[in-house]
């Protein structure tokens, strides 16, 4: 059972979601505006928020940014917008997952279960979790902090999960199906989800797909993380090649 906040202004859709989620043994509260959602999150503890984007008072993406300012609760965005730019914007703003309308109750329940498994897995990290070091990367899974060459990286929840998973297997090519299963807890999904997060993660690592340093994509196979090669030392000087000593000034 999870404590779910449904943010949806369409009364018919909201009632259907409440009925479906309650039938799946979840405890559900619902509101119809972004400001009401912010008040609810400030006063009650939720395990997950299902957020519609077409709200009457604020655009849902703005509401998402405001939610992220006060809570780290997982957010599943429900939207009729399915263009790539919008998906990128939502994920970068802090969404943990998204569903394109219309969707089935079973699909929503599966996504909620996946988000909860990820959140509970993070909360279960114990004192035995070791700091991961790969080249200039230092990743602390317990504190959920990452540094690159001594500078703190500002990562979203999913970016950190993806980086930590790959860094824990340095040099190993991880298939995309395994990333969906282990990082997103999904049995299936769109590769676009992985590509979006890899793109933002590369940007924060100071690299690009064309000029990778840590993250390497093998087309049709998977992704690997490995440290950049160390610069080669200058070749030793050979006997007899030293420049002649300069003449002393008169």
mmCIF file with all atom_site columns, N, CA and C in Angstrom, residues 110-142:
data_model
loop_
_atom_site.group_PDB
_atom_site.id
_atom_site.type_symbol
_atom_site.label_atom_id
_atom_site.label_alt_id
_atom_site.label_comp_id
_atom_site.label_asym_id
_atom_site.label_entity_id
_atom_site.label_seq_id
_atom_site.pdbx_PDB_ins_code
_atom_site.Cartn_x
_atom_site.Cartn_y
_atom_site.Cartn_z
_atom_site.occupancy
_atom_site.B_iso_or_equiv
_atom_site.pdbx_formal_charge
_atom_site.auth_seq_id
_atom_site.auth_comp_id
_atom_site.auth_asym_id
_atom_site.auth_atom_id
_atom_site.pdbx_PDB_model_num
ATOM 1  N N  . UNK A 1 110 ? 1.516  -0.337 -12.390 1.00 0.00 ? 110 UNK A N  1
ATOM 2  C CA . UNK A 1 110 ? 2.852  -0.884 -12.601 1.00 0.00 ? 110 UNK A CA 1
ATOM 3  C C  . UNK A 1 110 ? 3.913  0.197  -12.453 1.00 0.00 ? 110 UNK A C  1
ATOM 4  N N  . UNK A 1 111 ? 3.637  1.396  -12.961 1.00 0.00 ? 111 UNK A N  1
ATOM 5  C CA . UNK A 1 111 ? 4.600  2.486  -12.839 1.00 0.00 ? 111 UNK A CA 1
ATOM 6  C C  . UNK A 1 111 ? 4.751  2.930  -11.377 1.00 0.00 ? 111 UNK A C  1
ATOM 7  N N  . UNK A 1 112 ? 3.646  2.980  -10.644 1.00 0.00 ? 112 UNK A N  1
ATOM 8  C CA . UNK A 1 112 ? 3.720  3.336  -9.229  1.00 0.00 ? 112 UNK A CA 1
ATOM 9  C C  . UNK A 1 112 ? 4.549  2.307  -8.478  1.00 0.00 ? 112 UNK A C  1
ATOM 10 N N  . UNK A 1 113 ? 4.310  1.014  -8.753  1.00 0.00 ? 113 UNK A N  1
ATOM 11 C CA . UNK A 1 113 ? 5.070  -0.038 -8.079  1.00 0.00 ? 113 UNK A CA 1
ATOM 12 C C  . UNK A 1 113 ? 6.558  0.077  -8.378  1.00 0.00 ? 113 UNK A C  1
ATOM 13 N N  . UNK A 1 114 ? 6.905  0.408  -9.636  1.00 0.00 ? 114 UNK A N  1
ATOM 14 C CA . UNK A 1 114 ? 8.314  0.539  -10.017 1.00 0.00 ? 114 UNK A CA 1
ATOM 15 C C  . UNK A 1 114 ? 8.965  1.722  -9.303  1.00 0.00 ? 114 UNK A C  1
ATOM 16 N N  . UNK A 1 115 ? 8.263  2.850  -9.238  1.00 0.00 ? 115 UNK A N  1
ATOM 17 C CA . UNK A 1 115 ? 8.795  4.031  -8.560  1.00 0.00 ? 115 UNK A CA 1
ATOM 18 C C  . UNK A 1 115 ? 8.993  3.757  -7.075  1.00 0.00 ? 115 UNK A C  1
ATOM 19 N N  . UNK A 1 116 ? 8.058  3.051  -6.475  1.00 0.00 ? 116 UNK A N  1
ATOM 20 C CA . UNK A 1 116 ? 8.172  2.735  -5.050  1.00 0.00 ? 116 UNK A CA 1
ATOM 21 C C  . UNK A 1 116 ? 9.328  1.782  -4.782  1.00 0.00 ? 116 UNK A C  1
ATOM 22 N N  . UNK A 1 117 ? 9.548  0.823  -5.676  1.00 0.00 ? 117 UNK A N  1
ATOM 23 C CA . UNK A 1 117 ? 10.677 -0.092 -5.491  1.00 0.00 ? 117 UNK A CA 1
ATOM 24 C C  . UNK A 1 117 ? 11.987 0.665  -5.531  1.00 0.00 ? 117 UNK A C  1
ATOM 25 N N  . UNK A 1 118 ? 12.107 1.618  -6.456  1.00 0.00 ? 118 UNK A N  1
ATOM 26 C CA . UNK A 1 118 ? 13.332 2.408  -6.536  1.00 0.00 ? 118 UNK A CA 1
ATOM 27 C C  . UNK A 1 118 ? 13.532 3.240  -5.283  1.00 0.00 ? 118 UNK A C  1
ATOM 28 N N  . UNK A 1 119 ? 12.445 3.894  -4.824  1.00 0.00 ? 119 UNK A N  1
ATOM 29 C CA . UNK A 1 119 ? 12.553 4.754  -3.653  1.00 0.00 ? 119 UNK A CA 1
ATOM 30 C C  . UNK A 1 119 ? 12.903 3.941  -2.414  1.00 0.00 ? 119 UNK A C  1
ATOM 31 N N  . UNK A 1 120 ? 12.289 2.780  -2.259  1.00 0.00 ? 120 UNK A N  1
ATOM 32 C CA . UNK A 1 120 ? 12.568 1.955  -1.085  1.00 0.00 ? 120 UNK A CA 1
ATOM 33 C C  . UNK A 1 120 ? 13.957 1.358  -1.145  1.00 0.00 ? 120 UNK A C  1
ATOM 34 N N  . UNK A 1 121 ? 14.413 1.062  -2.362  1.00 0.00 ? 121 UNK A N  1
ATOM 35 C CA . UNK A 1 121 ? 15.778 0.550  -2.499  1.00 0.00 ? 121 UNK A CA 1
ATOM 36 C C  . UNK A 1 121 ? 16.795 1.592  -2.093  1.00 0.00 ? 121 UNK A C  1
ATOM 37 N N  . UNK A 1 122 ? 16.543 2.850  -2.457  1.00 0.00 ? 122 UNK A N  1
ATOM 38 C CA . UNK A 1 122 ? 17.433 3.943  -2.052  1.00 0.00 ? 122 UNK A CA 1
ATOM 39 C C  . UNK A 1 122 ? 17.436 4.119  -0.545  1.00 0.00 ? 122 UNK A C  1
ATOM 40 N N  . UNK A 1 123 ? 16.240 4.058  0.067   1.00 0.00 ? 123 UNK A N  1
ATOM 41 C CA . UNK A 1 123 ? 16.150 4.240  1.513   1.00 0.00 ? 123 UNK A CA 1
ATOM 42 C C  . UNK A 1 123 ? 16.811 3.106  2.257   1.00 0.00 ? 123 UNK A C  1
ATOM 43 N N  . UNK A 1 124 ? 16.937 1.949  1.609   1.00 0.00 ? 124 UNK A N  1
ATOM 44 C CA . UNK A 1 124 ? 17.516 0.801  2.270   1.00 0.00 ? 124 UNK A CA 1
ATOM 45 C C  . UNK A 1 124 ? 19.025 0.740  2.203   1.00 0.00 ? 124 UNK A C  1
ATOM 46 N N  . UNK A 1 125 ? 19.672 1.681  1.537   1.00 0.00 ? 125 UNK A N  1
ATOM 47 C CA . UNK A 1 125 ? 21.130 1.680  1.493   1.00 0.00 ? 125 UNK A CA 1
ATOM 48 C C  . UNK A 1 125 ? 21.677 1.799  2.903   1.00 0.00 ? 125 UNK A C  1
ATOM 49 N N  . UNK A 1 126 ? 22.571 0.926  3.290   1.00 0.00 ? 126 UNK A N  1
ATOM 50 C CA . UNK A 1 126 ? 23.044 0.877  4.668   1.00 0.00 ? 126 UNK A CA 1
ATOM 51 C C  . UNK A 1 126 ? 24.475 1.301  4.794   1.00 0.00 ? 126 UNK A C  1
ATOM 52 N N  . UNK A 1 127 ? 25.021 1.219  6.018   1.00 0.00 ? 127 UNK A N  1
ATOM 53 C CA . UNK A 1 127 ? 26.382 1.665  6.280   1.00 0.00 ? 127 UNK A CA 1
ATOM 54 C C  . UNK A 1 127 ? 27.426 0.888  5.508   1.00 0.00 ? 127 UNK A C  1
ATOM 55 N N  . UNK A 1 128 ? 27.062 -0.339 5.026   1.00 0.00 ? 128 UNK A N  1
ATOM 56 C CA . UNK A 1 128 ? 28.044 -1.148 4.323   1.00 0.00 ? 128 UNK A CA 1
ATOM 57 C C  . UNK A 1 128 ? 28.274 -0.716 2.882   1.00 0.00 ? 128 UNK A C  1
ATOM 58 N N  . UNK A 1 129 ? 27.501 0.257  2.385   1.00 0.00 ? 129 UNK A N  1
ATOM 59 C CA . UNK A 1 129 ? 27.649 0.697  1.006   1.00 0.00 ? 129 UNK A CA 1
ATOM 60 C C  . UNK A 1 129 ? 28.953 1.476  0.869   1.00 0.00 ? 129 UNK A C  1
ATOM 61 N N  . UNK A 1 130 ? 29.772 1.090  -0.087  1.00 0.00 ? 130 UNK A N  1
ATOM 62 C CA . UNK A 1 130 ? 31.087 1.700  -0.239  1.00 0.00 ? 130 UNK A CA 1
ATOM 63 C C  . UNK A 1 130 ? 31.050 2.846  -1.238  1.00 0.00 ? 130 UNK A C  1
ATOM 64 N N  . UNK A 1 131 ? 31.954 3.791  -1.040  1.00 0.00 ? 131 UNK A N  1
ATOM 65 C CA . UNK A 1 131 ? 32.132 4.878  -1.993  1.00 0.00 ? 131 UNK A CA 1
ATOM 66 C C  . UNK A 1 131 ? 32.754 4.318  -3.266  1.00 0.00 ? 131 UNK A C  1
ATOM 67 N N  . UNK A 1 132 ? 32.242 4.756  -4.408  1.00 0.00 ? 132 UNK A N  1
ATOM 68 C CA . UNK A 1 132 ? 32.720 4.283  -5.707  1.00 0.00 ? 132 UNK A CA 1
ATOM 69 C C  . UNK A 1 132 ? 33.649 5.339  -6.297  1.00 0.00 ? 132 UNK A C  1
ATOM 70 N N  . UNK A 1 133 ? 34.804 4.900  -6.763  1.00 0.00 ? 133 UNK A N  1
ATOM 71 C CA . UNK A 1 133 ? 35.763 5.815  -7.386  1.00 0.00 ? 133 UNK A CA 1
ATOM 72 C C  . UNK A 1 133 ? 36.140 5.286  -8.762  1.00 0.00 ? 133 UNK A C  1
ATOM 73 N N  . UNK A 1 134 ? 35.919 6.111  -9.772  1.00 0.00 ? 134 UNK A N  1
ATOM 74 C CA . UNK A 1 134 ? 36.294 5.770  -11.140 1.00 0.00 ? 134 UNK A CA 1
ATOM 75 C C  . UNK A 1 134 ? 36.954 7.003  -11.748 1.00 0.00 ? 134 UNK A C  1
ATOM 76 N N  . UNK A 1 135 ? 38.269 6.963  -11.912 1.00 0.00 ? 135 UNK A N  1
ATOM 77 C CA . UNK A 1 135 ? 38.962 8.140  -12.411 1.00 0.00 ? 135 UNK A CA 1
ATOM 78 C C  . UNK A 1 135 ? 38.738 9.302  -11.450 1.00 0.00 ? 135 UNK A C  1
ATOM 79 N N  . UNK A 1 136 ? 38.275 10.433 -11.983 1.00 0.00 ? 136 UNK A N  1
ATOM 80 C CA . UNK A 1 136 ? 37.997 11.600 -11.151 1.00 0.00 ? 136 UNK A CA 1
ATOM 81 C C  . UNK A 1 136 ? 36.615 11.604 -10.544 1.00 0.00 ? 136 UNK A C  1
ATOM 82 N N  . UNK A 1 137 ? 35.828 10.555 -10.787 1.00 0.00 ? 137 UNK A N  1
ATOM 83 C CA . UNK A 1 137 ? 34.486 10.453 -10.229 1.00 0.00 ? 137 UNK A CA 1
ATOM 84 C C  . UNK A 1 137 ? 34.527 9.826  -8.837  1.00 0.00 ? 137 UNK A C  1
ATOM 85 N N  . UNK A 1 138 ? 33.825 10.426 -7.904  1.00 0.00 ? 138 UNK A N  1
ATOM 86 C CA . UNK A 1 138 ? 33.664 9.861  -6.564  1.00 0.00 ? 138 UNK A CA 1
ATOM 87 C C  . UNK A 1 138 ? 32.168 9.853  -6.260  1.00 0.00 ? 138 UNK A C  1
ATOM 88 N N  . UNK A 1 139 ? 31.609 8.663  -6.023  1.00 0.00 ? 139 UNK A N  1
ATOM 89 C CA . UNK A 1 139 ? 30.169 8.517  -5.824  1.00 0.00 ? 139 UNK A CA 1
ATOM 90 C C  . UNK A 1 139 ? 29.915 7.881  -4.467  1.00 0.00 ? 139 UNK A C  1
ATOM 91 N N  . UNK A 1 140 ? 29.135 8.570  -3.656  1.00 0.00 ? 140 UNK A N  1
ATOM 92 C CA . UNK A 1 140 ? 28.787 8.085  -2.321  1.00 0.00 ? 140 UNK A CA 1
ATOM 93 C C  . UNK A 1 140 ? 27.313 7.671  -2.333  1.00 0.00 ? 140 UNK A C  1
ATOM 94 N N  . UNK A 1 141 ? 27.014 6.370  -2.497  1.00 0.00 ? 141 UNK A N  1
ATOM 95 C CA . UNK A 1 141 ? 25.609 5.926  -2.575  1.00 0.00 ? 141 UNK A CA 1
ATOM 96 C C  . UNK A 1 141 ? 24.822 6.195  -1.304  1.00 0.00 ? 141 UNK A C  1
ATOM 97 N N  . UNK A 1 142 ? 25.462 6.123  -0.147  1.00 0.00 ? 142 UNK A N  1
ATOM 98 C CA . UNK A 1 142 ? 24.757 6.319  1.111   1.00 0.00 ? 142 UNK A CA 1
ATOM 99 C C  . UNK A 1 142 ? 24.267 7.757  1.246   1.00 0.00 ? 142 UNK A C  1
#
